[in-house]
Short mmCIF file of C-alpha atoms in Angstrom, two decimals:
data_model
loop_
_atom_site.label_atom_id
_atom_site.label_comp_id
_atom_site.label_asym_id
_atom_site.label_seq_id
_atom_site.Cartn_x
_atom_site.Cartn_y
_atom_site.Cartn_z
CA UNK A 1209 -25.13 -89.38 -14.14
CA UNK A 1210 -25.87 -85.31 -13.89
CA UNK A 1211 -25.63 -83.89 -10.46
CA UNK A 1212 -28.04 -81.14 -9.31
CA UNK A 1213 -28.56 -78.94 -6.26
CA UNK A 1214 -30.09 -80.08 -3.14
CA UNK A 1215 -33.76 -79.23 -2.03
CA UNK A 1216 -35.97 -80.92 -4.56
CA UNK A 1217 -37.92 -83.22 -2.21
CA UNK A 1218 -41.31 -81.75 -3.42
CA UNK A 1219 -40.49 -82.00 -6.90
CA UNK A 1220 -39.21 -85.61 -6.67
CA UNK A 1221 -42.32 -86.89 -4.50
CA UNK A 1222 -44.78 -85.42 -6.86
CA UNK A 1223 -43.16 -87.49 -9.95
CA UNK A 1224 -44.44 -90.99 -10.12
CA UNK A 1225 -44.97 -93.79 -12.56
CA UNK A 1226 -43.09 -96.01 -15.05
CA UNK A 1227 -42.83 -94.66 -18.64
CA UNK A 1228 -41.30 -96.63 -21.64
CA UNK A 1229 -41.40 -95.18 -25.11
CA UNK A 1230 -42.54 -96.75 -28.61
CA UNK A 1231 -41.39 -95.05 -31.67
CA UNK A 1232 -42.77 -95.39 -35.45
CA UNK A 1233 -41.06 -94.55 -38.59
CA UNK A 1234 -41.46 -94.96 -42.18
CA UNK A 1235 -40.25 -97.51 -44.68
CA UNK A 1236 -39.10 -96.27 -48.13
CA UNK A 1237 -40.36 -92.98 -47.55
CA UNK A 1238 -44.05 -94.30 -46.57
CA UNK A 1239 -45.71 -94.56 -43.36
CA UNK A 1240 -45.78 -97.98 -41.78
CA UNK A 1241 -48.83 -99.43 -40.11
CA UNK A 1242 -47.49 -102.80 -39.22
CA UNK A 1243 -47.63 -104.30 -35.57
CA UNK A 1244 -43.87 -105.23 -36.03
CA UNK A 1245 -42.80 -101.59 -35.44
CA UNK A 1246 -43.39 -102.47 -31.71
CA UNK A 1247 -40.04 -104.22 -31.33
CA UNK A 1248 -39.60 -106.81 -28.72
CA UNK A 1249 -37.01 -104.70 -26.60
CA UNK A 1250 -40.06 -102.40 -26.04
CA UNK A 1251 -42.02 -105.27 -24.76
CA UNK A 1252 -39.13 -106.34 -22.81
CA UNK A 1253 -38.99 -103.07 -21.14
CA UNK A 1254 -42.68 -103.49 -20.41
CA UNK A 1255 -42.10 -106.75 -18.69
CA UNK A 1256 -39.41 -105.14 -16.65
CA UNK A 1257 -41.28 -102.45 -15.83
CA UNK A 1258 -43.99 -104.46 -14.47
CA UNK A 1259 -41.54 -106.39 -12.18
CA UNK A 1260 -40.31 -102.99 -10.87
CA UNK A 1261 -43.84 -102.13 -9.96
CA UNK A 1262 -44.54 -105.36 -8.33
CA UNK A 1263 -41.08 -104.57 -6.20
CA UNK A 1264 -42.18 -101.22 -5.20
CA UNK A 1265 -45.61 -102.68 -3.63
CA UNK A 1266 -47.46 -101.56 -6.84
CA UNK A 1267 -46.78 -97.88 -5.99
CA UNK A 1268 -46.05 -97.17 -9.74
CA UNK A 1269 -48.23 -97.52 -12.63
CA UNK A 1270 -46.51 -98.74 -15.90
CA UNK A 1271 -47.45 -96.18 -18.74
CA UNK A 1272 -46.41 -96.68 -22.51
CA UNK A 1273 -45.87 -93.53 -24.69
CA UNK A 1274 -46.85 -94.27 -28.16
CA UNK A 1275 -46.02 -91.64 -30.69
CA UNK A 1276 -46.59 -91.51 -34.57
CA UNK A 1277 -49.56 -90.70 -36.82
CA UNK A 1278 -52.55 -93.54 -37.27
CA UNK A 1279 -51.15 -95.79 -34.53
CA UNK A 1280 -53.98 -96.17 -32.31
CA UNK A 1281 -54.38 -99.95 -33.34
CA UNK A 1282 -50.83 -100.48 -31.68
CA UNK A 1283 -52.47 -99.56 -28.39
CA UNK A 1284 -53.84 -103.36 -28.09
CA UNK A 1285 -50.48 -105.22 -28.14
CA UNK A 1286 -48.99 -102.77 -25.58
CA UNK A 1287 -51.71 -103.50 -23.22
CA UNK A 1288 -51.81 -107.00 -23.75
CA UNK A 1289 -48.17 -107.07 -22.76
CA UNK A 1290 -47.79 -105.09 -19.81
CA UNK A 1291 -48.83 -101.46 -20.05
CA UNK A 1292 -51.28 -100.22 -17.30
CA UNK A 1293 -51.86 -96.94 -19.44
CA UNK A 1294 -51.11 -95.91 -22.90
CA UNK A 1295 -50.33 -92.16 -23.51
CA UNK A 1296 -51.21 -91.77 -27.14
CA UNK A 1297 -49.80 -88.75 -29.01
CA UNK A 1298 -50.50 -88.65 -32.88
CA UNK A 1299 -49.50 -85.82 -35.31
CA UNK A 1300 -48.63 -85.98 -39.06
CA UNK A 1301 -45.08 -84.41 -38.23
CA UNK A 1302 -44.19 -87.23 -36.06
CA UNK A 1303 -43.70 -89.39 -39.25
CA UNK A 1304 -41.11 -90.11 -39.97
CA UNK A 1305 -38.88 -89.77 -36.88
CA UNK A 1306 -37.31 -86.61 -36.65
CA UNK A 1307 -35.26 -86.18 -33.46
CA UNK A 1308 -36.03 -82.33 -32.50
CA UNK A 1309 -39.66 -83.28 -33.36
CA UNK A 1310 -39.82 -86.15 -30.91
CA UNK A 1311 -37.82 -84.50 -28.19
CA UNK A 1312 -40.09 -81.58 -27.94
CA UNK A 1313 -43.39 -83.99 -28.12
CA UNK A 1314 -41.67 -86.21 -25.35
CA UNK A 1315 -40.63 -83.49 -23.20
CA UNK A 1316 -44.19 -81.85 -23.33
CA UNK A 1317 -45.62 -85.13 -22.05
CA UNK A 1318 -42.85 -85.76 -19.49
CA UNK A 1319 -43.41 -82.06 -18.04
CA UNK A 1320 -47.12 -82.89 -17.85
CA UNK A 1321 -47.25 -86.24 -16.21
CA UNK A 1322 -43.91 -86.25 -14.23
CA UNK A 1323 -42.91 -89.73 -14.31
CA UNK A 1324 -40.70 -91.21 -11.97
CA UNK A 1325 -38.88 -93.46 -14.07
CA UNK A 1326 -38.37 -93.34 -17.84
CA UNK A 1327 -36.98 -96.37 -19.93
CA UNK A 1328 -36.37 -96.30 -23.42
CA UNK A 1329 -34.51 -98.99 -25.62
CA UNK A 1330 -30.91 -98.73 -26.28
CA UNK A 1331 -31.45 -98.85 -30.14
CA UNK A 1332 -29.94 -96.58 -32.50
CA UNK A 1333 -32.96 -94.45 -32.35
CA UNK A 1334 -33.13 -94.60 -28.63
CA UNK A 1335 -29.62 -93.60 -28.26
CA UNK A 1336 -30.35 -90.68 -30.36
CA UNK A 1337 -33.53 -89.30 -28.57
CA UNK A 1338 -32.63 -90.18 -24.83
CA UNK A 1339 -30.01 -87.67 -24.29
CA UNK A 1340 -31.92 -85.08 -26.20
CA UNK A 1341 -34.75 -85.60 -23.85
CA UNK A 1342 -32.57 -85.64 -20.80
CA UNK A 1343 -30.99 -82.26 -21.48
CA UNK A 1344 -34.26 -80.82 -21.81
CA UNK A 1345 -35.64 -82.15 -18.80
CA UNK A 1346 -32.22 -81.46 -16.86
CA UNK A 1347 -32.04 -84.68 -15.62
CA UNK A 1348 -29.71 -87.61 -15.56
CA UNK A 1349 -29.21 -90.77 -17.92
CA UNK A 1350 -27.77 -94.07 -17.63
CA UNK A 1351 -27.09 -95.50 -20.90
CA UNK A 1352 -26.95 -99.38 -22.12
CA UNK A 1353 -28.57 -100.89 -18.80
CA UNK A 1354 -28.57 -104.45 -18.58
CA UNK A 1355 -30.41 -104.81 -15.31
CA UNK A 1356 -32.83 -102.39 -13.10
CA UNK A 1357 -33.58 -103.12 -9.63
CA UNK A 1358 -34.34 -101.31 -6.22
CA UNK A 1359 -32.01 -101.55 -3.78
CA UNK A 1360 -32.52 -102.33 0.28
CA UNK A 1361 -33.34 -98.69 0.57
CA UNK A 1362 -35.66 -98.56 -2.15
CA UNK A 1363 -33.27 -96.72 -4.28
CA UNK A 1364 -33.72 -97.45 -8.33
CA UNK A 1365 -30.47 -98.77 -9.56
CA UNK A 1366 -29.43 -99.39 -13.01
CA UNK A 1367 -26.68 -101.70 -13.92
CA UNK A 1368 -24.40 -101.32 -17.04
CA UNK A 1369 -21.10 -102.59 -18.13
CA UNK A 1370 -17.97 -100.44 -18.11
CA UNK A 1371 -14.22 -100.42 -18.96
CA UNK A 1372 -15.09 -102.36 -22.07
CA UNK A 1373 -17.37 -104.95 -20.11
CA UNK A 1374 -14.73 -105.72 -17.73
CA UNK A 1375 -16.95 -104.37 -14.82
CA UNK A 1376 -20.49 -103.86 -13.76
CA UNK A 1377 -21.34 -100.55 -12.43
CA UNK A 1378 -24.39 -99.70 -10.35
CA UNK A 1379 -25.86 -96.18 -11.18
CA UNK A 1380 -28.53 -94.26 -9.26
CA UNK A 1381 -30.08 -90.81 -9.81
CA UNK A 1382 -31.45 -90.03 -6.28
CA UNK A 1383 -31.93 -86.12 -6.67
CA UNK A 1384 -33.52 -85.74 -10.09
CA UNK A 1385 -36.70 -86.83 -11.98
CA UNK A 1386 -37.18 -88.60 -14.16
CA UNK A 1387 -34.77 -91.33 -13.72
CA UNK A 1388 -33.99 -92.06 -17.22
CA UNK A 1389 -32.36 -95.50 -18.49
CA UNK A 1390 -31.62 -96.81 -22.12
CA UNK A 1391 -31.84 -100.58 -21.84
CA UNK A 1392 -29.89 -102.89 -24.05
CA UNK A 1393 -32.20 -105.34 -26.26
CA UNK A 1394 -32.59 -109.20 -25.38
CA UNK A 1395 -31.92 -108.75 -21.68
CA UNK A 1396 -35.44 -109.20 -20.37
CA UNK A 1397 -38.14 -111.57 -21.70
CA UNK A 1398 -41.30 -110.04 -22.72
CA UNK A 1399 -44.40 -111.22 -21.08
CA UNK A 1400 -47.06 -113.54 -22.31
CA UNK A 1401 -49.82 -111.63 -24.08
CA UNK A 1402 -53.01 -111.36 -22.34
CA UNK A 1403 -55.68 -109.95 -24.41
CA UNK A 1404 -58.12 -109.76 -21.15
CA UNK A 1405 -55.78 -107.06 -19.30
CA UNK A 1406 -57.54 -103.96 -18.37
CA UNK A 1407 -56.10 -100.69 -19.12
CA UNK A 1408 -57.02 -97.14 -20.23
CA UNK A 1409 -55.74 -95.06 -23.22
CA UNK A 1410 -55.11 -91.37 -23.08
CA UNK A 1411 -55.23 -89.28 -25.99
CA UNK A 1412 -52.92 -86.56 -26.01
CA UNK A 1413 -52.30 -83.57 -28.35
CA UNK A 1414 -48.80 -82.28 -28.56
CA UNK A 1415 -47.53 -79.32 -30.30
CA UNK A 1416 -45.51 -80.94 -32.79
CA UNK A 1417 -43.45 -78.88 -35.26
CA UNK A 1418 -41.75 -79.93 -38.39
CA UNK A 1419 -37.90 -79.99 -38.51
CA UNK A 1420 -36.94 -78.66 -42.12
CA UNK A 1421 -33.14 -79.22 -41.09
CA UNK A 1422 -33.92 -82.96 -41.14
CA UNK A 1423 -34.54 -84.90 -44.14
CA UNK A 1424 -35.04 -88.54 -44.49
CA UNK A 1425 -33.00 -89.52 -47.75
CA UNK A 1426 -33.16 -93.28 -47.39
CA UNK A 1427 -34.54 -95.89 -45.08
CA UNK A 1428 -32.55 -99.33 -45.26
CA UNK A 1429 -34.81 -102.17 -44.36
CA UNK A 1430 -31.74 -104.77 -44.83
CA UNK A 1431 -30.31 -103.61 -41.40
CA UNK A 1432 -32.56 -105.11 -38.38
CA UNK A 1433 -31.21 -104.03 -35.07
CA UNK A 1434 -32.87 -106.92 -33.31
CA UNK A 1435 -31.46 -109.66 -35.65
CA UNK A 1436 -28.13 -107.93 -35.34
CA UNK A 1437 -28.58 -108.46 -31.48
CA UNK A 1438 -30.02 -112.12 -31.66
CA UNK A 1439 -26.55 -113.02 -33.59
CA UNK A 1440 -24.99 -112.30 -30.41
CA UNK A 1441 -27.64 -114.05 -28.19
CA UNK A 1442 -24.95 -116.16 -26.74
CA UNK A 1443 -23.25 -113.49 -24.96
CA UNK A 1444 -24.50 -112.65 -21.44
CA UNK A 1445 -23.45 -110.12 -18.90
CA UNK A 1446 -22.92 -110.87 -15.19
CA UNK A 1447 -21.80 -113.65 -13.35
CA UNK A 1448 -21.37 -117.00 -15.02
#
């Protein structure tokens, strides 16, 4: 957690809303347009965000950020499984994933909408992107959280394993926004899809720039991060 100077009450109070990020890439050098690119961990984050919203007295709106190109059809499953709002930002340079390109787009959106809490999946891509966004926004980041809650004072608390998983540590970022957290897969359960859920889609234009220093030379479809996690599904954190 990165501490900052005091006296930012006004800045903190104007930032509200829960964001979670959805990422889209490519397969064998080609753009993919399949619904499976929304991973289960992303839907898990939406479910937990709705739980946090209820715990806060519905004071926060759950917003999903969808980046890519030609991905508007993916807004429907996000809405059906927990997103109150979907911010859709499309640009040809957002395919395939390039760290600096995605960072610039996300920072631009975060500075405009000022989320209070920003959740990202603790996947290889999420772990690559989250600290870049954190540094650009001059905020703090908790990595690999396994639980999220509000304490008795209403402070947003993120629980993460430490010292090789031997202890659980509660972390908070009380003085800066957004409060950024990456969350491990298979910790929360996705909501049952509800096609009747009302929501809104905000179409945004981002100033995406190509990154000529980053070149995708191969995309290995044999490594599925979700399947790797499911192998260890019997491992649980916390008290027995």
